[in-house]
XYZ file of C-alpha atoms in Angstrom:
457
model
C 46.610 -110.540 177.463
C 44.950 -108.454 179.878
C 45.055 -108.935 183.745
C 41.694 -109.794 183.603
C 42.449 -112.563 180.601
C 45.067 -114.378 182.461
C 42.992 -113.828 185.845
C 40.550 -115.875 183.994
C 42.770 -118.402 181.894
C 44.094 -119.871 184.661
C 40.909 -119.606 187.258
C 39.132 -121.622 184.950
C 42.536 -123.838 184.128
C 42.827 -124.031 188.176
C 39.196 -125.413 188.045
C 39.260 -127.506 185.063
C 42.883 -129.333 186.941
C 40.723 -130.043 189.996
C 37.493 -131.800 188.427
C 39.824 -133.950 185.984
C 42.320 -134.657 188.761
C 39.772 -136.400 190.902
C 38.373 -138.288 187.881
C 41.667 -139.423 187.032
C 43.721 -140.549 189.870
C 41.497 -143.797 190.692
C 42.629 -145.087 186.853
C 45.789 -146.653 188.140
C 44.580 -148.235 191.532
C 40.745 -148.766 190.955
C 40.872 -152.449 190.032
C 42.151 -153.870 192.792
C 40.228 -151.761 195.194
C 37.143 -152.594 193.240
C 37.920 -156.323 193.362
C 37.434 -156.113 197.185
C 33.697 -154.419 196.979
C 30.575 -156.464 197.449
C 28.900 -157.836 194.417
C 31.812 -157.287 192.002
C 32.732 -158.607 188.920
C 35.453 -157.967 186.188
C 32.331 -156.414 184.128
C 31.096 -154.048 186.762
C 34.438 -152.425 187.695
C 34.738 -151.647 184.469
C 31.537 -150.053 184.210
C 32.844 -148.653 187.416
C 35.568 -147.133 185.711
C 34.126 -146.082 182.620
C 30.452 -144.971 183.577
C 31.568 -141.518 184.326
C 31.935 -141.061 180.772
C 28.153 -141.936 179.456
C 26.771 -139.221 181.877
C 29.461 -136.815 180.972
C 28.449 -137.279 177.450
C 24.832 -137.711 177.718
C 25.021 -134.073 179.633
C 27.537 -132.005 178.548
C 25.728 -130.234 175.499
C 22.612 -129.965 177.585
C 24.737 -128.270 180.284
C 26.000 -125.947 177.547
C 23.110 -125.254 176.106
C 21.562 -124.259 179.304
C 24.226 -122.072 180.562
C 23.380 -119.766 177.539
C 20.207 -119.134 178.810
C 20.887 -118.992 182.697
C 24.629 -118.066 182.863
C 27.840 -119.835 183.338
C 28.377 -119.598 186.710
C 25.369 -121.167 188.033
C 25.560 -124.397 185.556
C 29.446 -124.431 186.784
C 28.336 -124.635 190.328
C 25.379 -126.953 189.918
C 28.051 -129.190 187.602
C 30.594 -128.918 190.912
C 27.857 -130.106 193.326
C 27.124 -133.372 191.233
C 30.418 -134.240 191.164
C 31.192 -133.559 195.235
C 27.773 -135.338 195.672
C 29.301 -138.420 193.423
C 32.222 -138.155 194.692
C 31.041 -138.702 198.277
C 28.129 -141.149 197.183
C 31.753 -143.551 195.968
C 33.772 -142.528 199.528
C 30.772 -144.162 201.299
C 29.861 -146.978 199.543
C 30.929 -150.465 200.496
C 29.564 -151.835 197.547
C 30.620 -151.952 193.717
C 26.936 -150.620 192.793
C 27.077 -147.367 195.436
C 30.292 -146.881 193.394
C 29.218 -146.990 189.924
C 26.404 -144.144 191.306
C 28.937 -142.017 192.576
C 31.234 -142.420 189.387
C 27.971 -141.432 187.410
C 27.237 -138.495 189.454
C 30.220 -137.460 188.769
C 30.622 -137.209 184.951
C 26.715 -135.701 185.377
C 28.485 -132.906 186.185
C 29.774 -132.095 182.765
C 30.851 -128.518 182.616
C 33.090 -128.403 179.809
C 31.426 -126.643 177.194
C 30.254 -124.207 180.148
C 34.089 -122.928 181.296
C 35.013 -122.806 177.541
C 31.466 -120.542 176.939
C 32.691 -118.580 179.864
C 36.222 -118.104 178.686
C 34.732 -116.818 175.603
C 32.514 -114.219 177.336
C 35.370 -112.833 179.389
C 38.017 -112.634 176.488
C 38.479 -110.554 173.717
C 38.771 -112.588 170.318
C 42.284 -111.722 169.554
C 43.308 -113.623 172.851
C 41.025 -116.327 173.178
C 42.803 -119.324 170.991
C 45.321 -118.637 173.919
C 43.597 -118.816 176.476
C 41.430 -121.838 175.502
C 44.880 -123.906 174.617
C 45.926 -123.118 178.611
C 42.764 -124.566 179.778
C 43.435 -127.020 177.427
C 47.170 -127.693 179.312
C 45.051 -128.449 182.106
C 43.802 -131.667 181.117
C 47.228 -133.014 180.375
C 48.677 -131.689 183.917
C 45.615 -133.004 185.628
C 46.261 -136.720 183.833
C 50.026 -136.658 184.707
C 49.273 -135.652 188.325
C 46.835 -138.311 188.801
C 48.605 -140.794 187.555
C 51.442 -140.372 190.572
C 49.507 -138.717 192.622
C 46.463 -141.932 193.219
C 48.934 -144.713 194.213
C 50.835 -142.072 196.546
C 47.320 -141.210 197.961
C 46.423 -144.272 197.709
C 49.250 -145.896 200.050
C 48.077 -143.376 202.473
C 43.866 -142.898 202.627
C 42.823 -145.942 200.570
C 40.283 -145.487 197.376
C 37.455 -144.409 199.604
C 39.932 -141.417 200.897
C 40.799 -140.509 197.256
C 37.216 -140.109 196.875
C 36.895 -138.016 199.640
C 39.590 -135.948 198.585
C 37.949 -135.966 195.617
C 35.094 -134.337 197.079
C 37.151 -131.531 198.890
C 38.913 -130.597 195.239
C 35.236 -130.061 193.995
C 34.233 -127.524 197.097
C 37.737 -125.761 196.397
C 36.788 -125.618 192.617
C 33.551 -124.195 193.787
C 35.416 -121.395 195.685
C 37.555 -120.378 192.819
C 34.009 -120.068 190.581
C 32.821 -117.658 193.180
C 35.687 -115.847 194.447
C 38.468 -115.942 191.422
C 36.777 -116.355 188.343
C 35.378 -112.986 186.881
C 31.911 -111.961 186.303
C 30.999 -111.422 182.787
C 29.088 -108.489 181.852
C 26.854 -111.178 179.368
C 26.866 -113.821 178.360
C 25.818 -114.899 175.083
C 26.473 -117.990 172.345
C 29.755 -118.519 170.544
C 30.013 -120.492 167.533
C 33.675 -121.391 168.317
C 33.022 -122.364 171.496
C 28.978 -123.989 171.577
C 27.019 -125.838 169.677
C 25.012 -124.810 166.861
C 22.662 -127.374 166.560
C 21.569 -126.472 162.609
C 25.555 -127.534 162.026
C 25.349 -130.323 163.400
C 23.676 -132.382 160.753
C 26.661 -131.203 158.671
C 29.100 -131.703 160.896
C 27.990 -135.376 161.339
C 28.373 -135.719 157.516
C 31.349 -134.418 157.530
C 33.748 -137.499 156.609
C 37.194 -136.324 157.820
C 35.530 -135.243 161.497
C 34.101 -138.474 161.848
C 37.308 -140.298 161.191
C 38.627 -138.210 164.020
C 35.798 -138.669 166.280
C 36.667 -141.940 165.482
C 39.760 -141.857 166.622
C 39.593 -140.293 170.058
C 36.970 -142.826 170.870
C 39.118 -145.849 170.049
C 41.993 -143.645 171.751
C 40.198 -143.495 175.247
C 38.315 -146.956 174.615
C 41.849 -148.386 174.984
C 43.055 -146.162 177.391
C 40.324 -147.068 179.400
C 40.157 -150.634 178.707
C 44.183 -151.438 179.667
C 43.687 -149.509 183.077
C 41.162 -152.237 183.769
C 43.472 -155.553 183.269
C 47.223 -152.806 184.317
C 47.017 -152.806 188.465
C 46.792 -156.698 187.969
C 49.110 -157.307 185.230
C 51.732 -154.708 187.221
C 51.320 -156.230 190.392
C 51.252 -160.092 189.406
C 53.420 -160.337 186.300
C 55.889 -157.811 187.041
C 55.619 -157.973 190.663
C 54.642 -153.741 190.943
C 52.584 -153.106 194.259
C 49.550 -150.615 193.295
C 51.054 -148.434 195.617
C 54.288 -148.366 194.770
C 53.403 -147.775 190.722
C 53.746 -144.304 191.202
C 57.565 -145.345 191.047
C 56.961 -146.406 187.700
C 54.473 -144.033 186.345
C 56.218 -140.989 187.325
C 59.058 -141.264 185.195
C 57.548 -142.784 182.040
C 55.020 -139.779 181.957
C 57.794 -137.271 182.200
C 59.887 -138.802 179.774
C 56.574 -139.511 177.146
C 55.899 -135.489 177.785
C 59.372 -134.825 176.688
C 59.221 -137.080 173.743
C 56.170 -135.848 172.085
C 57.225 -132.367 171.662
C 59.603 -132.734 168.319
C 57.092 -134.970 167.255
C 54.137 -132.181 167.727
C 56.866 -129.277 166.441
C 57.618 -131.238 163.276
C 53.803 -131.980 162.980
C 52.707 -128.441 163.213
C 55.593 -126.940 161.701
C 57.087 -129.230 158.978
C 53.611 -129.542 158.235
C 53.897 -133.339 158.878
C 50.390 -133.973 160.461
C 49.035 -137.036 158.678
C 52.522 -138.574 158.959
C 52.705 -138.285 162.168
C 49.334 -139.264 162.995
C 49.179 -142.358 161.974
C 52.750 -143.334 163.052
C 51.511 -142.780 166.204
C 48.165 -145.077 165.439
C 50.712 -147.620 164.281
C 53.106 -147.599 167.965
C 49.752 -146.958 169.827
C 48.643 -150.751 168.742
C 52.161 -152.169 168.528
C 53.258 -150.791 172.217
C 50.012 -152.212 173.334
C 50.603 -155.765 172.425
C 54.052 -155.387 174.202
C 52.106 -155.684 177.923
C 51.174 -159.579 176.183
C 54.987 -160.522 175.124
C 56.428 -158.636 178.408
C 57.013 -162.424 179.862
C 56.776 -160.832 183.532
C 59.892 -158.513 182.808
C 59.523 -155.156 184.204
C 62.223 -153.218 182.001
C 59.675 -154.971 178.728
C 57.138 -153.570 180.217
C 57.864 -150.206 181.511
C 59.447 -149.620 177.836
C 56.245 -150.455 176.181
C 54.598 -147.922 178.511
C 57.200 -145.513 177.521
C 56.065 -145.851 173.664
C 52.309 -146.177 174.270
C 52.382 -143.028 176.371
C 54.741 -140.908 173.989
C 52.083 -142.292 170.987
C 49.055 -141.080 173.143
C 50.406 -137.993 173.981
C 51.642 -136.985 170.360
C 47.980 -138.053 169.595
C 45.722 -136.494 172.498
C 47.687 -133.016 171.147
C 47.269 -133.805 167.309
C 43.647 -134.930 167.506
C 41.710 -131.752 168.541
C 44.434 -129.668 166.417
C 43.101 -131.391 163.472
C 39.677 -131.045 164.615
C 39.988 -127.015 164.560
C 41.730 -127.495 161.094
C 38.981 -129.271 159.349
C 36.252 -128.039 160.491
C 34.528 -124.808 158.900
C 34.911 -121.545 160.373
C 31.620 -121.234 162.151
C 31.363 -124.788 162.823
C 34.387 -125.534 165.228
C 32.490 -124.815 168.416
C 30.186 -127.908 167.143
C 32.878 -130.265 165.863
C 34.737 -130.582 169.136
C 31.121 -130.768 170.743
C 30.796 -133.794 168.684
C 34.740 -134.896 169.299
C 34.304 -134.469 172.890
C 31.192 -136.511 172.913
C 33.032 -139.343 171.240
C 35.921 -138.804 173.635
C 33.358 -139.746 176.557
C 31.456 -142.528 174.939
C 35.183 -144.399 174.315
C 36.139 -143.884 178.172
C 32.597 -145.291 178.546
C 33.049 -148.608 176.555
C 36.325 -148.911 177.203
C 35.894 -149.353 180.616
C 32.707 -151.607 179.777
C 34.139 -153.753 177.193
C 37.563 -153.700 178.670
C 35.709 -155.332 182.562
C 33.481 -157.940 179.925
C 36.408 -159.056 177.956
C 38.916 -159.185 180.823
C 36.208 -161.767 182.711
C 35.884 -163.657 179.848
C 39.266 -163.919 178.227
C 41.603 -162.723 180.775
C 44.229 -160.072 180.697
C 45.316 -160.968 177.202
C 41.639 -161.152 175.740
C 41.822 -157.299 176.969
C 44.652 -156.250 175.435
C 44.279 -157.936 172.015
C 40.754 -156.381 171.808
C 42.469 -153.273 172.388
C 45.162 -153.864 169.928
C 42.746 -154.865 167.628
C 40.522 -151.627 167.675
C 43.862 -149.622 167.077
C 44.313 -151.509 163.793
C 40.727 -150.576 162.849
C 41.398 -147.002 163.483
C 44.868 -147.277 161.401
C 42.763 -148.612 158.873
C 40.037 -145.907 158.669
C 43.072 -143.416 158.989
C 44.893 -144.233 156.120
C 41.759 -143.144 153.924
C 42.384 -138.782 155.595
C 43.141 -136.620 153.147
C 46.086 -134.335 153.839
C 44.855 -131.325 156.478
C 45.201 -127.816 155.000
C 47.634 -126.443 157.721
C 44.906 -123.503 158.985
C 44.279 -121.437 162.273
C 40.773 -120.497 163.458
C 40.967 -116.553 163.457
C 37.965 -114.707 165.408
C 37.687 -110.784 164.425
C 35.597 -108.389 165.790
C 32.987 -106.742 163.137
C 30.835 -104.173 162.326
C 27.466 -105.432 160.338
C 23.971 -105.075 160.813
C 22.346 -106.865 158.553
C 22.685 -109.911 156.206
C 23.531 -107.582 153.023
C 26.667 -106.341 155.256
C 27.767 -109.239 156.568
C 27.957 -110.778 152.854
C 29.518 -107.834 151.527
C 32.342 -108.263 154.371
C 32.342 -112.207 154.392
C 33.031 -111.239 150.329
C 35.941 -109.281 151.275
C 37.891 -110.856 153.762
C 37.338 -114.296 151.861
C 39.235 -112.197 148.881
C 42.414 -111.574 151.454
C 45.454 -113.577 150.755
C 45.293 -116.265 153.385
C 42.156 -116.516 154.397
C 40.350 -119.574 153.261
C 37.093 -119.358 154.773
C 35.039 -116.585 156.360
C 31.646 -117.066 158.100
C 29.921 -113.450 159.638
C 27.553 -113.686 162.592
C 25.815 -110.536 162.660
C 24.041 -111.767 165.971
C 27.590 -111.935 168.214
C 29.485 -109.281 165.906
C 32.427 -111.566 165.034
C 33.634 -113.233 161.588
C 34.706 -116.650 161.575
C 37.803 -117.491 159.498
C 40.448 -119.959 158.619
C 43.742 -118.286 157.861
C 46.766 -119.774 156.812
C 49.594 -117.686 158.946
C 52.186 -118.696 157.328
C 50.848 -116.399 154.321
C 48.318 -113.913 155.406
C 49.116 -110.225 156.498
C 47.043 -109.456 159.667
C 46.951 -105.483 158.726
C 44.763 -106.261 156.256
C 42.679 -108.009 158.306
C 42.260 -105.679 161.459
C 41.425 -103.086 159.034
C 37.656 -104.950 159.100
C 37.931 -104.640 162.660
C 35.797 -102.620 164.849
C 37.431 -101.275 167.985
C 36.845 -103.726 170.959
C 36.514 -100.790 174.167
C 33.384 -102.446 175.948
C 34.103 -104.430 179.307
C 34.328 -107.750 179.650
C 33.065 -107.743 183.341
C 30.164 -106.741 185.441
């Protein structure tokens, strides 16, 4: 990669690290901060939790769309002042309502699509599957960090400070957009990137990408819905101060981070995928019920959060692999639109569900419901087909007019390796899936034209 190509990798990483960071570090003390708020209830902090989620999905596509008619950078910044205006709206308020307006404000500000757009405009094709999977780093760094980081902060400034810190990430993430992040010299739509919204009727039809929207709702329904009923069930049962979980956490992420990896190599390169998918469905609900049978032991429980992080993990990296896999070549940019949409309506009703249930069953009522919408994803799982082991390939082309972009979709679909190839005249790229384990890539930059223009302003 270029200077400018890591320059912007890990700007927008830097910025995508800040936003989740302040979103996530309230999961592991929120409950029994929110308990002490006027007008709670079990239902309402996990609304509180989880309502950051509906806005994020009700606006991130709209977001996207808009930033490819006005530019990144402003949507960006107008995303980063919702969320510093939420995030301020929650430090103030004394109340469980002010907080479930701040929380919203703050998933309004759904820039996703937007820094992926704009890591598109500023990359050449060749690079950008890199520099999308560091941004993508980002969200796992930013999880791990808040998970240590909010009962540390906690222990110090209280909820209301972490919100306020909150705030101060956003205006940081603010000055990186202006000062760090390049310019781009356009800015224009990318299929693997943004929605097309003619593929999304097929995309919604598509019966292996809805088993794994599926599947990263129920993933961050549960996720969600145990971080509601955890603070109590650590501090109570096991006798784990809030802010002294970070003792606990810290560890079992590491070690969970360190596990996954031979299960993701052996995945990816044994070509184990479905295997190992829904092994990890099968721990996901089996570690789960292990926070019912703990019987207030602490080494119980801190093993079962061992196994139900290390089955998260090996399934927050599998999921959106087998997302890019699946779909077709033009149509990735609107399958994840559609993944990450169901990824934000499960951290929505998990938190939801998760605060009803826990009022009306208890603890245990939470966790079995959680348990039990595993087992209906294992279910639905076992019905996937076997993924063809493929990698999205972007080249740049040469064709100005339908005739020519058939004739060269014809020929690189004849290329050992490549099983599919989509040509969009309008952005000068073809689409394929390639399987690298086969295809020559001479043969393929010989369709190439040369790629000389700047990326920047």
């Amino acid at each position: 990669m270029s200077p400018l190509e890591r320059r912007t990798a890990y700007s927008l990483a830097a910025i995508y690290i800040v936003r989740m960071l302040g979103l996530f570090m309230i999961l592991p003390v929120f409950t029994m901060y929110g308990a002490e708020l006027k007008g709670h209830t079990p239902l309402l902090i996990g609304l509180a939790l989880g309502i950051y989620g509906l806005s994020q999905a009700t606006f991130q596509i709209p977001l996207g769309t808009l930033s490819d008619r006005i530019g990144r950078k402003p949507v960006i910044l107008f995303a980063l002042t919702l969320f510093v205006i939420g995030s301020v709206v929650a430090a103030l308020s004394h109340t469980i309502v002010g907080v479930i307006v701040g929380r919203a404000l703050q998933g309004a500000g759904a820039m996703s699509s937007t820094v992926l757009a704009l890591a598109a405009d500023l990359t050449r094709e060749q690079h950008r599957t890199k520099i999308m999977a560091t941004i993508g780093v980002s969200i796992g760094i930013a999880f791990t960090t808040g998970m240590v980081l909010g009962p540390v902060l906690n222990a110090w400034i209280g909820v209301s400070g972490i919100f306020w810190s909150t705030a101060v990430l956003g205006l940081l993430a603010m000055g990186v957009a202006i000062g760090v992040v390049p310019n781009p010299r356009t800015h224009r739509h990318h299929r693997d990137t943004g929605i097309v919204a003619a593929s999304f009727a097929k995309v919604l039809k598509n019966r292996e990408l809805l088993r794994l929207d599926l599947g990263i709702f129920i993933m961050q329904f549960v996720l969600t819905s145990n971080f509601v009923v955890l603070p109590v069930l650590l501090a109570h049962m096991t006798h784990v101060p809030v802010n002294r979980s970070w003792e606990l956490y810290l560890p079992i992420m590491v070690f969970a981070f360190l596990l996954m990896i031979p299960f993701i190599i052996i995945a990816e390169q044994r070509r184990k995928m479905r295997q190992i998918l829904l092994g990890a469905i099968t721990v996901l609900g089996l570690a789960n019920l292990t926070y019912v049978y703990a019987d207030r032991s602490l080494p119980a429980m801190a093993a079962g959060l061992l196994v139900f992080f290390t089955a998260f993990s090996v399934l927050e990296a599998t999921l959106p692999s087998l997302v890019a896999k699946v779909a077709p070549a033009d149509q990735k940019g609107t399958a994840m639109g559609a993944y990450s949409t169901s990824q934000f309506l499960g951290v929505f009703t998990g938190g939801t569900v998760g605060g009803m249930v826990y009022g009306a069953w208890g603890i245990h009522g939470a966790i079995v419901t959680s348990a039990s919408a595993v087992l209906l994803w294992l279910l639905v799982a076992l019905r996937m087909a076997e993924p063809r082991y493929l990698s999205s390939y972007v080249l740049p082309i040469k064709a100005s007019d339908t005739q020519e972009a058939n004739a060269l979709q014809a020929a690189l679909t004849a290329i050992r390796g490549v099983a599919d190839a989509a040509v969009a005249v309008d952005e000068g790229v073809a689409y394929l899936k390639i399987d690298r384990a086969v295809i020559d890539e001479t043969e393929l930059r010989a369709f190439a034209r040369p790629t000389n223009e700047p990326l920047t302003e």
